[in-house]
Amino acid sequence: MSSSLENITVVDLSRILAGPWASQMLADMGAEVIKIERPEKGDDTRYWGPPFIKPATQEQPPQAAYFHCANRNKQSIAIDITNEEGQKIIKALIAQADVLIENYKVGGLAKYGLDYQSVKAINPRLVYCSITGFGQNGPSAEKAGYDGMIQGEGGLMSLTGEPDGMPMKVGVALVDIMTGLYCSNAILAALMARHQSNEGQHVDIALLDVQVATLANQGMNYLATGTNPPRYGNEHPNIVPYQTFTTLDGSIILAVGNDEQFVKFCQLAQCATLAQDPRFATNEQRVNNRESLIPILANILASHKSQWWLNQLESIAVPCGPVNTLQDVFEHPQIKHREMIRKVTNQHGEEVDTIASPINLSQTPLQYHSASPDLGQHTFVVLSNKLNYSKAQINQLYQDGIIS
């Protein structure tokens, strides 16, 4: 069965998470992704552990679990980008490629002749995706950006955490991941546009822009009122009740999305009069009077165990759910049924777990054919098969330290 992007080649000059997340999505869809890494050291995230999938050896750096979350289905070649011969190799690969992804500082690749204007002359059909903290222009363009600092600077931390507590970042690198998603979407759009124009283009994606764009309802709440939204902890700023509640033996999430669901909840909880109370009859009134309503509901929900509430609420179609640990998540029968954990094989024939993509295509299903590569695992094969380097030429490059 064919893949959606089986004829697309991606040169991946990105590191850490946002760029590799985007290129992994393209690789899952069938693109050939050639990940270019530094000789000997490779991508920084190979070292971001413990935990490690594989420890360091004399020949290889370690492979952190972090690295494996974003680098399956790729080929790794290790090239010294600062060396003129290394740049020649990369340019030869770019000449054959459809997409290039990079996350260097603005202008950082120009000294190697690998900036967009330079490589556009080599391959006018190339879609060139640049990922930076703050974008290719503007007063902050020269600044480096990392997920945690962007969560703060972009306003997400001001919305996250308990009302009287410290601003909090999200427990995963959400800005990087969302940036990767926007990048893959933009790249696919540019590839579609190329069908009409026969030309590539420069895709400029900034972490700060992504964070601001994904403020979503909270961003619009501010634009509508001019007032900074407060932190609500696990409560929802625009829907009540929509939050975690403590039960007799744990916690659940109650997610009442409309007035009809609130009526059904109140009938189940034997507090039907609350649904007729003018302070709580509509969502608008419940939002305005949350400080009065939430303590009442908290007392009611504390009267039964979590599973009792989950069973009863699900039986009357009132949205709710448990607060699961990751062990609970990966044992979840729905997660198992949806095959969200897959096995991929590394170059040593060992099986490694990977978390699947949520994308399911009926005619061109995603692929899970290989684990994240060892550093330089495919250097010889790529130079030999794609660029027609002889064995003697490749061995000389190894001896000169240009590749590894």
mmCIF file with all atom_site columns, C-alpha atoms in Angstrom, residues 127-291:
data_model
loop_
_atom_site.group_PDB
_atom_site.id
_atom_site.type_symbol
_atom_site.label_atom_id
_atom_site.label_alt_id
_atom_site.label_comp_id
_atom_site.label_asym_id
_atom_site.label_entity_id
_atom_site.label_seq_id
_atom_site.pdbx_PDB_ins_code
_atom_site.Cartn_x
_atom_site.Cartn_y
_atom_site.Cartn_z
_atom_site.occupancy
_atom_site.B_iso_or_equiv
_atom_site.pdbx_formal_charge
_atom_site.auth_seq_id
_atom_site.auth_comp_id
_atom_site.auth_asym_id
_atom_site.auth_atom_id
_atom_site.pdbx_PDB_model_num
ATOM 1   C CA . VAL A 1 127 ? 10.266  24.161 0.467  1.00 0.00 ? 127 VAL A CA 1
ATOM 2   C CA . TYR A 1 128 ? 12.568  25.652 3.121  1.00 0.00 ? 128 TYR A CA 1
ATOM 3   C CA . CYS A 1 129 ? 11.135  25.711 6.660  1.00 0.00 ? 129 CYS A CA 1
ATOM 4   C CA . SER A 1 130 ? 12.901  27.888 9.247  1.00 0.00 ? 130 SER A CA 1
ATOM 5   C CA . ILE A 1 131 ? 12.008  27.504 12.932 1.00 0.00 ? 131 ILE A CA 1
ATOM 6   C CA . THR A 1 132 ? 13.168  30.184 15.360 1.00 0.00 ? 132 THR A CA 1
ATOM 7   C CA . GLY A 1 133 ? 12.152  31.521 18.730 1.00 0.00 ? 133 GLY A CA 1
ATOM 8   C CA . PHE A 1 134 ? 10.920  34.888 17.477 1.00 0.00 ? 134 PHE A CA 1
ATOM 9   C CA . GLY A 1 135 ? 10.784  34.808 13.661 1.00 0.00 ? 135 GLY A CA 1
ATOM 10  C CA . GLN A 1 136 ? 12.944  35.999 10.783 1.00 0.00 ? 136 GLN A CA 1
ATOM 11  C CA . ASN A 1 137 ? 12.321  39.702 11.436 1.00 0.00 ? 137 ASN A CA 1
ATOM 12  C CA . GLY A 1 138 ? 11.384  42.143 14.190 1.00 0.00 ? 138 GLY A CA 1
ATOM 13  C CA . PRO A 1 139 ? 13.146  43.552 17.260 1.00 0.00 ? 139 PRO A CA 1
ATOM 14  C CA . SER A 1 140 ? 13.522  40.127 18.932 1.00 0.00 ? 140 SER A CA 1
ATOM 15  C CA . ALA A 1 141 ? 14.534  38.158 15.835 1.00 0.00 ? 141 ALA A CA 1
ATOM 16  C CA . GLU A 1 142 ? 18.124  37.664 17.004 1.00 0.00 ? 142 GLU A CA 1
ATOM 17  C CA . LYS A 1 143 ? 17.110  36.131 20.347 1.00 0.00 ? 143 LYS A CA 1
ATOM 18  C CA . ALA A 1 144 ? 17.242  32.392 20.945 1.00 0.00 ? 144 ALA A CA 1
ATOM 19  C CA . GLY A 1 145 ? 13.995  30.818 22.095 1.00 0.00 ? 145 GLY A CA 1
ATOM 20  C CA . TYR A 1 146 ? 13.258  27.704 24.134 1.00 0.00 ? 146 TYR A CA 1
ATOM 21  C CA . ASP A 1 147 ? 9.913   26.151 24.967 1.00 0.00 ? 147 ASP A CA 1
ATOM 22  C CA . GLY A 1 148 ? 9.852   27.009 28.683 1.00 0.00 ? 148 GLY A CA 1
ATOM 23  C CA . MET A 1 149 ? 10.775  30.657 28.205 1.00 0.00 ? 149 MET A CA 1
ATOM 24  C CA . ILE A 1 150 ? 8.245   31.009 25.363 1.00 0.00 ? 150 ILE A CA 1
ATOM 25  C CA . GLN A 1 151 ? 5.481   29.557 27.559 1.00 0.00 ? 151 GLN A CA 1
ATOM 26  C CA . GLY A 1 152 ? 6.277   32.428 29.904 1.00 0.00 ? 152 GLY A CA 1
ATOM 27  C CA . GLU A 1 153 ? 6.827   35.201 27.366 1.00 0.00 ? 153 GLU A CA 1
ATOM 28  C CA . GLY A 1 154 ? 3.848   34.109 25.256 1.00 0.00 ? 154 GLY A CA 1
ATOM 29  C CA . GLY A 1 155 ? 1.374   34.235 28.145 1.00 0.00 ? 155 GLY A CA 1
ATOM 30  C CA . LEU A 1 156 ? 0.629   30.523 28.661 1.00 0.00 ? 156 LEU A CA 1
ATOM 31  C CA . MET A 1 157 ? 2.192   30.391 32.121 1.00 0.00 ? 157 MET A CA 1
ATOM 32  C CA . SER A 1 158 ? 0.092   33.352 33.263 1.00 0.00 ? 158 SER A CA 1
ATOM 33  C CA . LEU A 1 159 ? -2.995  31.203 32.578 1.00 0.00 ? 159 LEU A CA 1
ATOM 34  C CA . THR A 1 160 ? -1.683  27.982 34.130 1.00 0.00 ? 160 THR A CA 1
ATOM 35  C CA . GLY A 1 161 ? -1.598  27.101 37.820 1.00 0.00 ? 161 GLY A CA 1
ATOM 36  C CA . GLU A 1 162 ? -3.667  27.641 40.926 1.00 0.00 ? 162 GLU A CA 1
ATOM 37  C CA . PRO A 1 163 ? -5.202  31.117 41.415 1.00 0.00 ? 163 PRO A CA 1
ATOM 38  C CA . ASP A 1 164 ? -3.013  31.912 44.418 1.00 0.00 ? 164 ASP A CA 1
ATOM 39  C CA . GLY A 1 165 ? 0.012   29.904 43.294 1.00 0.00 ? 165 GLY A CA 1
ATOM 40  C CA . MET A 1 166 ? 2.954   30.468 40.997 1.00 0.00 ? 166 MET A CA 1
ATOM 41  C CA . PRO A 1 167 ? 2.475   30.672 37.233 1.00 0.00 ? 167 PRO A CA 1
ATOM 42  C CA . MET A 1 168 ? 3.179   27.191 35.869 1.00 0.00 ? 168 MET A CA 1
ATOM 43  C CA . LYS A 1 169 ? 4.457   25.750 32.620 1.00 0.00 ? 169 LYS A CA 1
ATOM 44  C CA . VAL A 1 170 ? 2.724   22.776 31.033 1.00 0.00 ? 170 VAL A CA 1
ATOM 45  C CA . GLY A 1 171 ? 4.196   19.361 31.880 1.00 0.00 ? 171 GLY A CA 1
ATOM 46  C CA . VAL A 1 172 ? 5.372   18.679 28.303 1.00 0.00 ? 172 VAL A CA 1
ATOM 47  C CA . ALA A 1 173 ? 7.143   20.991 25.833 1.00 0.00 ? 173 ALA A CA 1
ATOM 48  C CA . LEU A 1 174 ? 3.828   22.023 24.348 1.00 0.00 ? 174 LEU A CA 1
ATOM 49  C CA . VAL A 1 175 ? 5.073   25.055 22.373 1.00 0.00 ? 175 VAL A CA 1
ATOM 50  C CA . ASP A 1 176 ? 7.687   22.944 20.601 1.00 0.00 ? 176 ASP A CA 1
ATOM 51  C CA . ILE A 1 177 ? 5.120   20.271 19.780 1.00 0.00 ? 177 ILE A CA 1
ATOM 52  C CA . MET A 1 178 ? 2.556   22.769 18.509 1.00 0.00 ? 178 MET A CA 1
ATOM 53  C CA . THR A 1 179 ? 5.289   24.433 16.455 1.00 0.00 ? 179 THR A CA 1
ATOM 54  C CA . GLY A 1 180 ? 6.103   21.082 14.893 1.00 0.00 ? 180 GLY A CA 1
ATOM 55  C CA . LEU A 1 181 ? 2.434   20.603 14.025 1.00 0.00 ? 181 LEU A CA 1
ATOM 56  C CA . TYR A 1 182 ? 2.191   24.058 12.433 1.00 0.00 ? 182 TYR A CA 1
ATOM 57  C CA . CYS A 1 183 ? 5.421   23.398 10.511 1.00 0.00 ? 183 CYS A CA 1
ATOM 58  C CA . SER A 1 184 ? 4.205   20.123 9.039  1.00 0.00 ? 184 SER A CA 1
ATOM 59  C CA . ASN A 1 185 ? 0.918   21.758 8.022  1.00 0.00 ? 185 ASN A CA 1
ATOM 60  C CA . ALA A 1 186 ? 2.734   24.690 6.414  1.00 0.00 ? 186 ALA A CA 1
ATOM 61  C CA . ILE A 1 187 ? 5.137   22.373 4.588  1.00 0.00 ? 187 ILE A CA 1
ATOM 62  C CA . LEU A 1 188 ? 2.267   20.319 3.180  1.00 0.00 ? 188 LEU A CA 1
ATOM 63  C CA . ALA A 1 189 ? 0.520   23.528 2.068  1.00 0.00 ? 189 ALA A CA 1
ATOM 64  C CA . ALA A 1 190 ? 3.709   24.716 0.354  1.00 0.00 ? 190 ALA A CA 1
ATOM 65  C CA . LEU A 1 191 ? 4.100   21.358 -1.399 1.00 0.00 ? 191 LEU A CA 1
ATOM 66  C CA . MET A 1 192 ? 0.503   21.638 -2.630 1.00 0.00 ? 192 MET A CA 1
ATOM 67  C CA . ALA A 1 193 ? 1.159   25.191 -3.867 1.00 0.00 ? 193 ALA A CA 1
ATOM 68  C CA . ARG A 1 194 ? 4.223   23.922 -5.732 1.00 0.00 ? 194 ARG A CA 1
ATOM 69  C CA . HIS A 1 195 ? 1.935   21.838 -7.951 1.00 0.00 ? 195 HIS A CA 1
ATOM 70  C CA . GLN A 1 196 ? 0.586   25.114 -9.343 1.00 0.00 ? 196 GLN A CA 1
ATOM 71  C CA . SER A 1 197 ? 3.681   27.329 -9.325 1.00 0.00 ? 197 SER A CA 1
ATOM 72  C CA . ASN A 1 198 ? 6.456   24.715 -9.752 1.00 0.00 ? 198 ASN A CA 1
ATOM 73  C CA . GLU A 1 199 ? 8.351   26.776 -7.162 1.00 0.00 ? 199 GLU A CA 1
ATOM 74  C CA . GLY A 1 200 ? 9.196   26.275 -3.532 1.00 0.00 ? 200 GLY A CA 1
ATOM 75  C CA . GLN A 1 201 ? 9.009   28.912 -0.847 1.00 0.00 ? 201 GLN A CA 1
ATOM 76  C CA . HIS A 1 202 ? 10.341  29.970 2.548  1.00 0.00 ? 202 HIS A CA 1
ATOM 77  C CA . VAL A 1 203 ? 8.251   28.955 5.550  1.00 0.00 ? 203 VAL A CA 1
ATOM 78  C CA . ASP A 1 204 ? 8.903   31.191 8.587  1.00 0.00 ? 204 ASP A CA 1
ATOM 79  C CA . ILE A 1 205 ? 7.604   29.713 11.863 1.00 0.00 ? 205 ILE A CA 1
ATOM 80  C CA . ALA A 1 206 ? 8.315   31.288 15.269 1.00 0.00 ? 206 ALA A CA 1
ATOM 81  C CA . LEU A 1 207 ? 7.710   29.676 18.650 1.00 0.00 ? 207 LEU A CA 1
ATOM 82  C CA . LEU A 1 208 ? 6.379   32.948 20.067 1.00 0.00 ? 208 LEU A CA 1
ATOM 83  C CA . ASP A 1 209 ? 3.920   33.332 17.171 1.00 0.00 ? 209 ASP A CA 1
ATOM 84  C CA . VAL A 1 210 ? 2.727   29.764 17.723 1.00 0.00 ? 210 VAL A CA 1
ATOM 85  C CA . GLN A 1 211 ? 2.214   30.356 21.431 1.00 0.00 ? 211 GLN A CA 1
ATOM 86  C CA . VAL A 1 212 ? 0.210   33.520 20.809 1.00 0.00 ? 212 VAL A CA 1
ATOM 87  C CA . ALA A 1 213 ? -1.862  31.861 18.069 1.00 0.00 ? 213 ALA A CA 1
ATOM 88  C CA . THR A 1 214 ? -2.736  28.961 20.372 1.00 0.00 ? 214 THR A CA 1
ATOM 89  C CA . LEU A 1 215 ? -3.924  31.134 23.243 1.00 0.00 ? 215 LEU A CA 1
ATOM 90  C CA . ALA A 1 216 ? -7.244  30.396 21.501 1.00 0.00 ? 216 ALA A CA 1
ATOM 91  C CA . ASN A 1 217 ? -10.279 31.258 23.636 1.00 0.00 ? 217 ASN A CA 1
ATOM 92  C CA . GLN A 1 218 ? -8.126  32.853 26.341 1.00 0.00 ? 218 GLN A CA 1
ATOM 93  C CA . GLY A 1 219 ? -6.513  35.192 23.830 1.00 0.00 ? 219 GLY A CA 1
ATOM 94  C CA . MET A 1 220 ? -9.921  36.173 22.528 1.00 0.00 ? 220 MET A CA 1
ATOM 95  C CA . ASN A 1 221 ? -11.191 36.587 26.093 1.00 0.00 ? 221 ASN A CA 1
ATOM 96  C CA . TYR A 1 222 ? -8.510  39.244 26.565 1.00 0.00 ? 222 TYR A CA 1
ATOM 97  C CA . LEU A 1 223 ? -9.224  40.964 23.221 1.00 0.00 ? 223 LEU A CA 1
ATOM 98  C CA . ALA A 1 224 ? -12.939 41.066 24.062 1.00 0.00 ? 224 ALA A CA 1
ATOM 99  C CA . THR A 1 225 ? -12.472 42.580 27.517 1.00 0.00 ? 225 THR A CA 1
ATOM 100 C CA . GLY A 1 226 ? -9.024  44.145 27.759 1.00 0.00 ? 226 GLY A CA 1
ATOM 101 C CA . THR A 1 227 ? -8.631  42.278 31.045 1.00 0.00 ? 227 THR A CA 1
ATOM 102 C CA . ASN A 1 228 ? -5.914  39.729 31.761 1.00 0.00 ? 228 ASN A CA 1
ATOM 103 C CA . PRO A 1 229 ? -7.587  36.342 32.399 1.00 0.00 ? 229 PRO A CA 1
ATOM 104 C CA . PRO A 1 230 ? -6.850  35.019 35.875 1.00 0.00 ? 230 PRO A CA 1
ATOM 105 C CA . ARG A 1 231 ? -5.477  31.555 36.603 1.00 0.00 ? 231 ARG A CA 1
ATOM 106 C CA . TYR A 1 232 ? -8.250  29.084 37.335 1.00 0.00 ? 232 TYR A CA 1
ATOM 107 C CA . GLY A 1 233 ? -6.205  26.007 38.208 1.00 0.00 ? 233 GLY A CA 1
ATOM 108 C CA . ASN A 1 234 ? -8.167  23.034 36.900 1.00 0.00 ? 234 ASN A CA 1
ATOM 109 C CA . GLU A 1 235 ? -11.300 25.084 36.288 1.00 0.00 ? 235 GLU A CA 1
ATOM 110 C CA . HIS A 1 236 ? -12.400 26.329 32.856 1.00 0.00 ? 236 HIS A CA 1
ATOM 111 C CA . PRO A 1 237 ? -12.557 30.097 32.259 1.00 0.00 ? 237 PRO A CA 1
ATOM 112 C CA . ASN A 1 238 ? -15.736 29.941 30.136 1.00 0.00 ? 238 ASN A CA 1
ATOM 113 C CA . ILE A 1 239 ? -17.626 26.810 31.235 1.00 0.00 ? 239 ILE A CA 1
ATOM 114 C CA . VAL A 1 240 ? -18.896 25.825 34.717 1.00 0.00 ? 240 VAL A CA 1
ATOM 115 C CA . PRO A 1 241 ? -18.703 23.143 36.042 1.00 0.00 ? 241 PRO A CA 1
ATOM 116 C CA . TYR A 1 242 ? -15.731 21.982 33.979 1.00 0.00 ? 242 TYR A CA 1
ATOM 117 C CA . GLN A 1 243 ? -12.897 20.971 36.302 1.00 0.00 ? 243 GLN A CA 1
ATOM 118 C CA . THR A 1 244 ? -11.464 18.346 38.605 1.00 0.00 ? 244 THR A CA 1
ATOM 119 C CA . PHE A 1 245 ? -13.319 17.434 41.780 1.00 0.00 ? 245 PHE A CA 1
ATOM 120 C CA . THR A 1 246 ? -12.174 15.407 44.764 1.00 0.00 ? 246 THR A CA 1
ATOM 121 C CA . THR A 1 247 ? -14.200 12.260 45.357 1.00 0.00 ? 247 THR A CA 1
ATOM 122 C CA . LEU A 1 248 ? -14.344 9.886  48.302 1.00 0.00 ? 248 LEU A CA 1
ATOM 123 C CA . ASP A 1 249 ? -11.233 8.056  47.063 1.00 0.00 ? 249 ASP A CA 1
ATOM 124 C CA . GLY A 1 250 ? -9.562  10.248 44.433 1.00 0.00 ? 250 GLY A CA 1
ATOM 125 C CA . SER A 1 251 ? -10.376 12.760 41.713 1.00 0.00 ? 251 SER A CA 1
ATOM 126 C CA . ILE A 1 252 ? -12.426 12.962 38.548 1.00 0.00 ? 252 ILE A CA 1
ATOM 127 C CA . ILE A 1 253 ? -12.951 15.529 35.819 1.00 0.00 ? 253 ILE A CA 1
ATOM 128 C CA . LEU A 1 254 ? -16.517 16.768 35.401 1.00 0.00 ? 254 LEU A CA 1
ATOM 129 C CA . ALA A 1 255 ? -16.979 18.461 32.019 1.00 0.00 ? 255 ALA A CA 1
ATOM 130 C CA . VAL A 1 256 ? -20.509 19.831 31.788 1.00 0.00 ? 256 VAL A CA 1
ATOM 131 C CA . GLY A 1 257 ? -20.694 21.429 28.349 1.00 0.00 ? 257 GLY A CA 1
ATOM 132 C CA . ASN A 1 258 ? -24.298 22.693 28.251 1.00 0.00 ? 258 ASN A CA 1
ATOM 133 C CA . ASP A 1 259 ? -27.350 23.427 30.378 1.00 0.00 ? 259 ASP A CA 1
ATOM 134 C CA . GLU A 1 260 ? -29.069 20.117 29.574 1.00 0.00 ? 260 GLU A CA 1
ATOM 135 C CA . GLN A 1 261 ? -26.081 18.197 30.912 1.00 0.00 ? 261 GLN A CA 1
ATOM 136 C CA . PHE A 1 262 ? -26.162 20.288 34.078 1.00 0.00 ? 262 PHE A CA 1
ATOM 137 C CA . VAL A 1 263 ? -29.825 19.390 34.619 1.00 0.00 ? 263 VAL A CA 1
ATOM 138 C CA . LYS A 1 264 ? -29.021 15.689 34.220 1.00 0.00 ? 264 LYS A CA 1
ATOM 139 C CA . PHE A 1 265 ? -26.091 15.958 36.618 1.00 0.00 ? 265 PHE A CA 1
ATOM 140 C CA . CYS A 1 266 ? -28.243 17.676 39.238 1.00 0.00 ? 266 CYS A CA 1
ATOM 141 C CA . GLN A 1 267 ? -30.949 15.034 38.929 1.00 0.00 ? 267 GLN A CA 1
ATOM 142 C CA . LEU A 1 268 ? -28.371 12.264 39.428 1.00 0.00 ? 268 LEU A CA 1
ATOM 143 C CA . ALA A 1 269 ? -26.764 14.080 42.346 1.00 0.00 ? 269 ALA A CA 1
ATOM 144 C CA . GLN A 1 270 ? -30.169 14.645 43.990 1.00 0.00 ? 270 GLN A CA 1
ATOM 145 C CA . CYS A 1 271 ? -29.770 18.415 43.868 1.00 0.00 ? 271 CYS A CA 1
ATOM 146 C CA . ALA A 1 272 ? -32.287 19.183 41.130 1.00 0.00 ? 272 ALA A CA 1
ATOM 147 C CA . THR A 1 273 ? -33.152 22.547 42.669 1.00 0.00 ? 273 THR A CA 1
ATOM 148 C CA . LEU A 1 274 ? -29.706 23.856 41.690 1.00 0.00 ? 274 LEU A CA 1
ATOM 149 C CA . ALA A 1 275 ? -30.640 23.609 38.023 1.00 0.00 ? 275 ALA A CA 1
ATOM 150 C CA . GLN A 1 276 ? -33.674 25.846 38.625 1.00 0.00 ? 276 GLN A CA 1
ATOM 151 C CA . ASP A 1 277 ? -31.768 28.346 40.780 1.00 0.00 ? 277 ASP A CA 1
ATOM 152 C CA . PRO A 1 278 ? -31.533 31.583 38.711 1.00 0.00 ? 278 PRO A CA 1
ATOM 153 C CA . ARG A 1 279 ? -27.889 31.888 39.747 1.00 0.00 ? 279 ARG A CA 1
ATOM 154 C CA . PHE A 1 280 ? -27.020 28.559 38.072 1.00 0.00 ? 280 PHE A CA 1
ATOM 155 C CA . ALA A 1 281 ? -29.670 27.835 35.423 1.00 0.00 ? 281 ALA A CA 1
ATOM 156 C CA . THR A 1 282 ? -27.497 28.827 32.445 1.00 0.00 ? 282 THR A CA 1
ATOM 157 C CA . ASN A 1 283 ? -23.799 28.542 31.778 1.00 0.00 ? 283 ASN A CA 1
ATOM 158 C CA . GLU A 1 284 ? -23.433 32.325 31.756 1.00 0.00 ? 284 GLU A CA 1
ATOM 159 C CA . GLN A 1 285 ? -24.955 32.489 35.225 1.00 0.00 ? 285 GLN A CA 1
ATOM 160 C CA . ARG A 1 286 ? -22.838 29.585 36.460 1.00 0.00 ? 286 ARG A CA 1
ATOM 161 C CA . VAL A 1 287 ? -19.656 31.292 35.219 1.00 0.00 ? 287 VAL A CA 1
ATOM 162 C CA . ASN A 1 288 ? -20.649 34.541 36.955 1.00 0.00 ? 288 ASN A CA 1
ATOM 163 C CA . ASN A 1 289 ? -21.518 32.695 40.185 1.00 0.00 ? 289 ASN A CA 1
ATOM 164 C CA . ARG A 1 290 ? -18.880 29.975 40.195 1.00 0.00 ? 290 ARG A CA 1
ATOM 165 C CA . GLU A 1 291 ? -17.658 30.938 43.664 1.00 0.00 ? 291 GLU A CA 1
#
